[in-house]
XYZ file of C-alpha atoms in Angstrom:
446
model
C -0.068 -0.282 -0.139
C 3.114 2.473 0.773
C 4.751 1.537 -2.588
C 1.897 1.941 -4.356
C 0.849 5.493 -2.692
C 4.498 6.994 -3.554
C 3.662 5.894 -6.614
C 1.736 8.843 -7.323
C 4.411 11.334 -6.323
C 8.006 9.155 -6.742
C 9.637 7.768 -9.677
C 9.973 4.199 -9.421
C 13.739 4.667 -8.918
C 13.099 6.877 -5.924
C 11.167 3.915 -4.601
C 13.362 1.047 -5.042
C 16.134 2.715 -3.751
C 14.585 4.012 -0.687
C 11.527 1.771 0.095
C 12.675 -1.685 -1.046
C 15.933 -1.616 0.984
C 13.980 -0.805 4.240
C 10.726 -3.114 3.761
C 12.602 -6.420 2.278
C 14.793 -7.404 5.121
C 11.776 -7.040 7.355
C 9.413 -9.281 5.137
C 12.041 -11.868 4.059
C 12.728 -12.167 7.937
C 9.122 -12.637 9.335
C 8.699 -16.685 9.619
C 5.203 -16.190 9.239
C 5.033 -14.819 5.791
C 8.074 -17.146 4.740
C 8.447 -15.768 1.199
C 10.899 -16.222 -1.151
C 12.727 -13.051 -2.774
C 11.822 -13.600 -5.835
C 7.961 -13.672 -5.567
C 8.718 -10.324 -3.371
C 10.769 -8.740 -6.020
C 7.872 -9.738 -8.484
C 5.241 -8.092 -6.146
C 7.096 -4.717 -5.769
C 8.257 -4.889 -9.513
C 4.208 -4.967 -10.597
C 2.933 -2.299 -7.993
C 6.103 -0.120 -8.836
C 4.855 -0.419 -12.603
C 1.601 1.049 -11.332
C 3.901 4.696 -10.486
C 3.904 4.853 -14.747
C 0.000 5.433 -14.983
C -0.974 7.120 -11.683
C -1.304 10.809 -11.774
C -0.270 13.200 -11.040
C 3.421 12.054 -12.251
C 2.829 8.754 -14.357
C 5.546 8.999 -16.700
C 3.213 7.180 -18.894
C 0.778 9.737 -18.897
C 3.496 12.577 -19.792
C 4.731 10.444 -22.749
C 0.920 10.147 -23.825
C 0.490 13.579 -22.935
C 3.525 14.344 -25.646
C 1.924 12.738 -28.670
C -1.961 13.309 -27.950
C -3.552 15.970 -30.243
C -4.392 19.240 -28.395
C -8.098 17.899 -28.254
C -7.182 15.400 -25.736
C -7.430 16.825 -22.447
C -5.060 15.868 -19.704
C -8.162 15.110 -17.401
C -9.385 12.489 -20.076
C -6.161 10.813 -20.123
C -6.915 10.571 -16.264
C -9.761 9.230 -16.707
C -8.737 6.899 -19.446
C -6.134 5.357 -17.427
C -7.613 4.162 -14.446
C -9.027 0.892 -16.155
C -5.373 -0.152 -16.665
C -4.865 1.061 -13.108
C -7.554 -1.531 -12.240
C -6.040 -4.052 -14.708
C -2.780 -3.843 -12.867
C -4.091 -4.137 -9.093
C -6.233 -7.126 -10.161
C -2.953 -8.764 -11.600
C -1.211 -7.706 -8.275
C -3.899 -9.780 -6.219
C -3.457 -12.247 -8.135
C 0.213 -12.952 -7.859
C -0.263 -11.936 -4.002
C -2.779 -15.016 -3.431
C -1.353 -17.653 -5.600
C 2.442 -17.264 -5.159
C 3.525 -20.369 -7.199
C 2.650 -18.229 -10.190
C 5.893 -16.274 -9.844
C 7.705 -18.876 -7.766
C 7.033 -22.057 -9.760
C 9.535 -21.283 -12.980
C 12.536 -19.818 -11.147
C 12.557 -23.166 -8.866
C 12.051 -25.157 -11.699
C 14.938 -23.722 -13.735
C 17.230 -24.181 -10.569
C 15.965 -27.730 -9.804
C 16.341 -29.227 -13.359
C 19.065 -27.481 -14.427
C 22.836 -28.735 -14.301
C 23.927 -26.635 -11.459
C 20.779 -27.705 -9.425
C 21.457 -28.872 -5.467
C 21.681 -32.110 -4.479
C 18.834 -33.969 -2.789
C 20.366 -33.720 0.282
C 20.114 -29.889 0.273
C 18.356 -28.937 3.943
C 15.878 -26.691 1.907
C 14.609 -29.212 -0.236
C 13.704 -31.978 2.638
C 10.159 -31.293 3.510
C 9.175 -31.658 -0.192
C 11.426 -34.561 -1.047
C 10.009 -36.008 2.301
C 6.532 -35.576 0.852
C 7.377 -37.161 -2.473
C 9.174 -40.135 -1.210
C 6.100 -40.784 1.432
C 3.717 -40.665 -1.478
C 5.648 -43.233 -3.706
C 6.697 -45.496 -0.939
C 2.829 -46.011 -0.340
C 2.868 -47.261 -4.085
C 6.362 -49.015 -4.423
C 6.465 -50.616 -0.515
C 5.806 -54.015 -1.481
C 8.400 -53.893 -4.058
C 11.233 -52.465 -2.210
C 10.588 -54.960 0.721
C 11.084 -57.762 -1.721
C 14.115 -56.382 -2.946
C 15.127 -55.807 0.448
C 14.685 -59.510 1.298
C 16.647 -60.838 -1.706
C 19.671 -58.677 -0.885
C 19.549 -59.898 2.942
C 19.761 -63.446 1.024
C 22.929 -62.377 -0.472
C 26.082 -65.152 0.372
C 27.836 -62.413 2.036
C 29.611 -65.096 4.369
C 33.017 -64.467 2.827
C 33.157 -60.997 3.327
C 35.137 -59.657 6.248
C 33.126 -59.405 9.147
C 32.789 -55.408 9.374
C 31.715 -55.181 5.965
C 29.280 -57.779 6.175
C 28.131 -55.950 9.156
C 27.972 -52.843 7.134
C 25.589 -54.828 4.563
C 23.417 -56.472 6.850
C 22.875 -53.133 8.800
C 22.155 -51.155 5.742
C 19.218 -53.599 4.392
C 17.996 -53.127 8.215
C 18.045 -49.639 8.071
C 15.730 -49.401 4.576
C 13.228 -51.419 6.350
C 13.208 -49.024 9.080
C 12.448 -46.045 6.713
C 8.766 -47.433 6.594
C 8.358 -47.045 10.104
C 9.841 -43.617 10.502
C 7.989 -42.564 7.342
C 4.868 -43.607 9.052
C 5.976 -41.602 12.392
C 6.332 -38.578 9.932
C 3.157 -38.641 8.842
C 1.371 -39.210 12.020
C 3.382 -36.378 13.798
C 1.770 -34.322 10.697
C -1.467 -35.280 11.185
C -1.433 -34.617 14.827
C 0.173 -31.162 14.193
C -2.538 -30.406 11.665
C -5.024 -31.313 14.178
C -3.484 -29.369 17.056
C -2.913 -26.126 14.416
C -6.401 -24.024 14.594
C -6.418 -24.101 18.176
C -2.817 -23.312 19.210
C -2.235 -21.190 16.034
C -4.124 -18.189 17.661
C -2.966 -18.433 20.847
C 0.498 -18.724 19.697
C 0.082 -15.162 18.017
C -1.583 -13.549 20.260
C 1.324 -14.477 22.904
C 3.984 -13.496 20.411
C 2.396 -10.003 19.957
C 2.234 -9.523 23.730
C 5.554 -10.689 24.567
C 7.019 -8.493 21.785
C 5.520 -5.376 22.984
C 6.538 -6.309 26.582
C 10.303 -6.560 25.003
C 9.386 -2.855 23.734
C 8.447 -1.701 26.989
C 11.692 -3.265 28.637
C 13.317 -1.458 26.196
C 12.060 1.571 27.042
C 12.481 1.838 30.499
C 15.916 0.760 30.207
C 16.296 3.976 28.088
C 14.611 5.984 30.613
C 16.419 4.675 33.343
C 19.705 5.629 31.808
C 18.581 8.929 31.460
C 17.477 9.150 34.849
C 20.910 8.202 35.691
C 22.470 11.245 33.261
C 20.897 13.656 35.619
C 23.264 13.212 38.180
C 25.888 14.339 35.788
C 23.747 17.523 34.608
C 23.977 21.031 36.906
C 20.228 22.456 37.447
C 18.424 19.654 35.256
C 15.235 21.692 34.059
C 12.588 20.994 37.202
C 10.379 18.368 37.073
C 12.872 15.942 34.639
C 13.489 13.202 36.649
C 9.898 12.976 37.928
C 8.480 12.941 34.470
C 10.721 10.379 33.487
C 10.298 8.340 36.771
C 6.485 8.517 36.101
C 7.013 7.091 32.514
C 8.767 4.118 33.611
C 6.017 3.556 36.115
C 3.580 3.821 33.578
C 5.496 1.419 31.218
C 6.106 -0.710 34.221
C 1.874 -1.047 34.852
C 1.438 -1.517 31.033
C 4.249 -4.654 31.378
C 2.298 -5.893 34.059
C -1.238 -5.551 32.090
C 0.438 -7.272 28.907
C 1.725 -10.032 30.980
C -1.985 -10.697 32.823
C -3.442 -11.183 29.741
C -1.046 -13.982 28.752
C -2.798 -17.139 29.122
C -2.344 -18.821 32.501
C -1.712 -22.378 30.939
C -0.119 -21.041 28.038
C 3.370 -22.745 29.407
C 1.804 -25.985 29.277
C -0.232 -25.213 26.115
C 3.266 -24.187 24.103
C 5.161 -27.466 25.842
C 2.377 -29.525 24.466
C 2.711 -28.121 21.184
C 6.966 -28.199 20.689
C 6.247 -32.017 21.702
C 4.492 -32.188 18.449
C 6.923 -30.591 16.898
C 10.061 -32.117 18.414
C 8.470 -35.776 17.445
C 8.006 -34.224 13.647
C 11.614 -33.286 13.476
C 13.125 -36.151 15.494
C 10.708 -38.494 13.057
C 12.671 -36.620 9.908
C 16.144 -36.724 11.115
C 15.418 -40.738 11.930
C 14.333 -41.043 8.338
C 16.957 -39.033 6.565
C 19.291 -40.972 9.028
C 18.223 -44.050 8.119
C 17.881 -43.219 4.123
C 21.625 -42.370 4.264
C 22.766 -45.528 5.843
C 20.859 -47.757 3.930
C 22.610 -46.688 0.736
C 25.841 -45.302 1.478
C 27.096 -48.695 2.529
C 26.366 -50.422 -0.339
C 27.788 -47.860 -2.626
C 31.207 -47.508 -0.853
C 31.446 -51.687 -0.682
C 31.033 -51.329 -4.634
C 33.157 -48.341 -5.225
C 35.822 -50.436 -3.572
C 35.531 -53.562 -5.560
C 35.800 -51.261 -8.407
C 39.399 -51.193 -7.892
C 39.848 -55.150 -8.267
C 42.262 -55.081 -11.113
C 44.496 -52.508 -9.963
C 44.309 -54.253 -6.468
C 45.225 -57.362 -8.333
C 48.153 -55.563 -10.405
C 50.072 -54.983 -7.103
C 50.589 -58.415 -6.133
C 53.932 -58.424 -7.808
C 55.380 -55.552 -6.210
C 54.278 -56.824 -2.794
C 56.250 -60.196 -3.469
C 59.001 -58.583 -4.711
C 59.326 -56.748 -1.102
C 60.161 -59.829 0.544
C 62.851 -60.836 -1.969
C 64.332 -57.213 -1.553
C 64.916 -58.084 1.879
C 67.975 -60.308 1.641
C 69.774 -57.418 -0.063
C 69.352 -54.769 2.860
C 72.994 -55.001 3.882
C 73.562 -51.337 4.962
C 71.745 -48.099 5.893
C 71.062 -47.108 2.911
C 69.745 -50.329 1.243
C 67.394 -50.192 4.309
C 66.529 -47.084 3.782
C 65.590 -47.952 0.103
C 63.722 -50.666 0.992
C 61.521 -48.851 3.727
C 60.573 -46.313 0.833
C 59.541 -48.634 -1.610
C 57.368 -50.541 1.398
C 55.782 -47.157 1.735
C 55.106 -46.474 -1.813
C 53.514 -50.237 -2.129
C 51.440 -49.357 0.865
C 50.568 -46.142 -0.682
C 49.490 -47.665 -4.213
C 47.050 -50.288 -2.018
C 45.694 -47.759 -0.154
C 44.600 -46.074 -3.262
C 42.629 -48.957 -4.293
C 40.562 -49.085 -0.741
C 42.777 -51.995 0.319
C 41.650 -53.474 3.594
C 43.257 -52.585 6.903
C 45.196 -55.744 7.501
C 47.191 -55.256 4.436
C 48.147 -51.811 4.792
C 48.459 -52.241 8.652
C 51.161 -55.318 7.865
C 52.917 -52.777 5.517
C 53.142 -50.195 8.064
C 54.766 -52.532 10.486
C 57.192 -53.768 7.933
C 58.365 -50.370 8.202
C 58.956 -49.668 11.625
C 61.726 -51.974 11.995
C 64.088 -49.619 9.586
C 63.702 -46.607 12.491
C 66.351 -48.261 14.350
C 70.169 -48.188 13.552
C 70.314 -52.050 13.335
C 66.983 -52.859 11.830
C 65.127 -56.521 12.681
C 64.835 -57.988 9.252
C 63.027 -61.022 10.710
C 60.544 -58.741 12.147
C 60.258 -57.033 8.543
C 59.945 -60.624 6.688
C 56.840 -61.621 9.347
C 55.508 -58.251 8.737
C 55.439 -58.627 4.902
C 54.299 -62.161 5.371
C 51.272 -60.873 7.122
C 50.784 -58.593 4.171
C 51.092 -61.310 1.897
C 48.367 -63.483 3.508
C 45.985 -60.621 3.908
C 46.469 -59.831 0.414
C 45.288 -63.625 -0.373
C 42.151 -63.062 1.777
C 41.212 -60.075 0.607
C 42.004 -61.032 -3.357
C 39.492 -63.659 -2.268
C 36.408 -62.364 -0.926
C 36.898 -59.417 -3.451
C 36.405 -61.599 -6.365
C 33.707 -63.417 -4.795
C 32.086 -59.670 -3.923
C 31.962 -58.643 -7.559
C 30.698 -62.196 -9.133
C 28.199 -62.931 -6.405
C 27.276 -59.839 -4.725
C 27.635 -57.064 -6.791
C 24.940 -57.672 -9.343
C 22.511 -58.096 -6.034
C 23.588 -55.040 -4.547
C 22.979 -53.218 -8.007
C 19.473 -54.607 -8.062
C 18.806 -53.712 -4.731
C 20.139 -50.004 -5.522
C 17.920 -49.721 -8.451
C 14.751 -50.558 -6.398
C 15.552 -47.659 -4.129
C 16.659 -45.261 -6.606
C 13.669 -43.193 -6.800
C 12.895 -43.264 -2.669
C 15.075 -44.321 0.059
C 18.022 -43.698 -2.344
C 16.917 -40.177 -3.470
C 19.202 -38.454 -0.959
C 22.376 -39.931 -2.230
C 22.007 -39.048 -5.657
C 24.099 -36.072 -7.254
C 20.794 -34.636 -8.503
C 17.045 -35.295 -8.576
C 15.549 -37.179 -11.561
C 13.424 -34.737 -13.621
C 10.135 -36.108 -12.822
C 11.269 -35.491 -9.157
C 12.613 -31.977 -9.350
C 9.310 -30.680 -10.940
C 7.131 -32.114 -8.308
C 9.463 -30.785 -5.783
C 9.651 -27.331 -7.782
C 5.814 -27.284 -7.552
C 5.730 -27.783 -3.738
C 8.944 -25.168 -3.277
C 6.589 -22.912 -4.927
C 4.279 -22.513 -2.275
C 4.977 -20.434 0.621
C 5.095 -22.010 4.142
C 4.513 -20.628 7.508
C 7.028 -21.675 10.112
C 6.143 -19.148 12.596
C 4.592 -21.888 15.160
C 8.060 -23.055 15.243
C 9.598 -19.844 16.671
């Protein structure tokens, strides 16, 4: 309304420079509005556009006056522009009442572009969870079947820690259904309690805001009273006036505090419990979703280095033969460096701790002036044994387990595994964009 009225007298540049920096931060920070900057900019732009049409300083009117024949009076131009101003206000009302008209296209461009934020972006979680909940209702049987098949994979050949991680991932996938049900139940309870709670919350927050203003004003007045000690011959009645104003504000604060319902603390605590239940369920869902997929992706990524891992066998076995060539400090240092290089190469292939740890132990004797070559040979023997064990389970995993894990990931791809994707699929992005285009009132969380 202020911008519209200023358009009668100011150019759009002055309005944008003076008014927008004042009102935009206030509106964007309001949790009750929770509006987007794009929508606010379009609203202000439509509003400012009316300044071209509104008399007495509408630029469009001046342009028309300059090209119109003398028979057309200025008052006629003013009258003729009224329907267009009405159309402008109608457009402003439509955009104001239906924000997706403005928000959808920018959100869509952002989410389907090459630089789209990943699905783990915190700002997208509410809409993504809504999508996942709908999809899980449809695909629950298929996903449970995929998890059951994954649980039947022959994991016994794998090391205990990897076997435990994969088994835990399958259990977390099933736990997602429970957490999604908890989210849905929490949202239903919040929706049911909101109509009764929201008016009380709004009124109490208003009262508390007014009380804070009075407190700040009292502090200012008390500082002024203290400053009177340093003023010679203050104006008569100054202290009394300040103290009277302080007393009035204190009485006003008491009146405002008395208007807060006596059961407000209990009411707030009860609603806050509902909000925490939703937040906890959301965190549990996200944690289970991540843990249902991450160990599987990590295991498959390890096996992608199988060829490079096997190719290092010759370098590893050559180390044992090189121990016989250690005759002095220089040859010992050279062998220690070779062992470190081989250990680094194995680390690049995601080799297990047993192998890399044994190679690390093989370098420790060289720190002494007279290295214990027998200890070096023993550590290298442990490394070769660990290599054989790891090669066996890597080959078995690649042949017997990875195909089943890929089937498992494919079943979870658009639901439980969505958060682990680098970018949302197009249809998911379009649905999330439509969801993001609506403004949400989050004031009840504060």
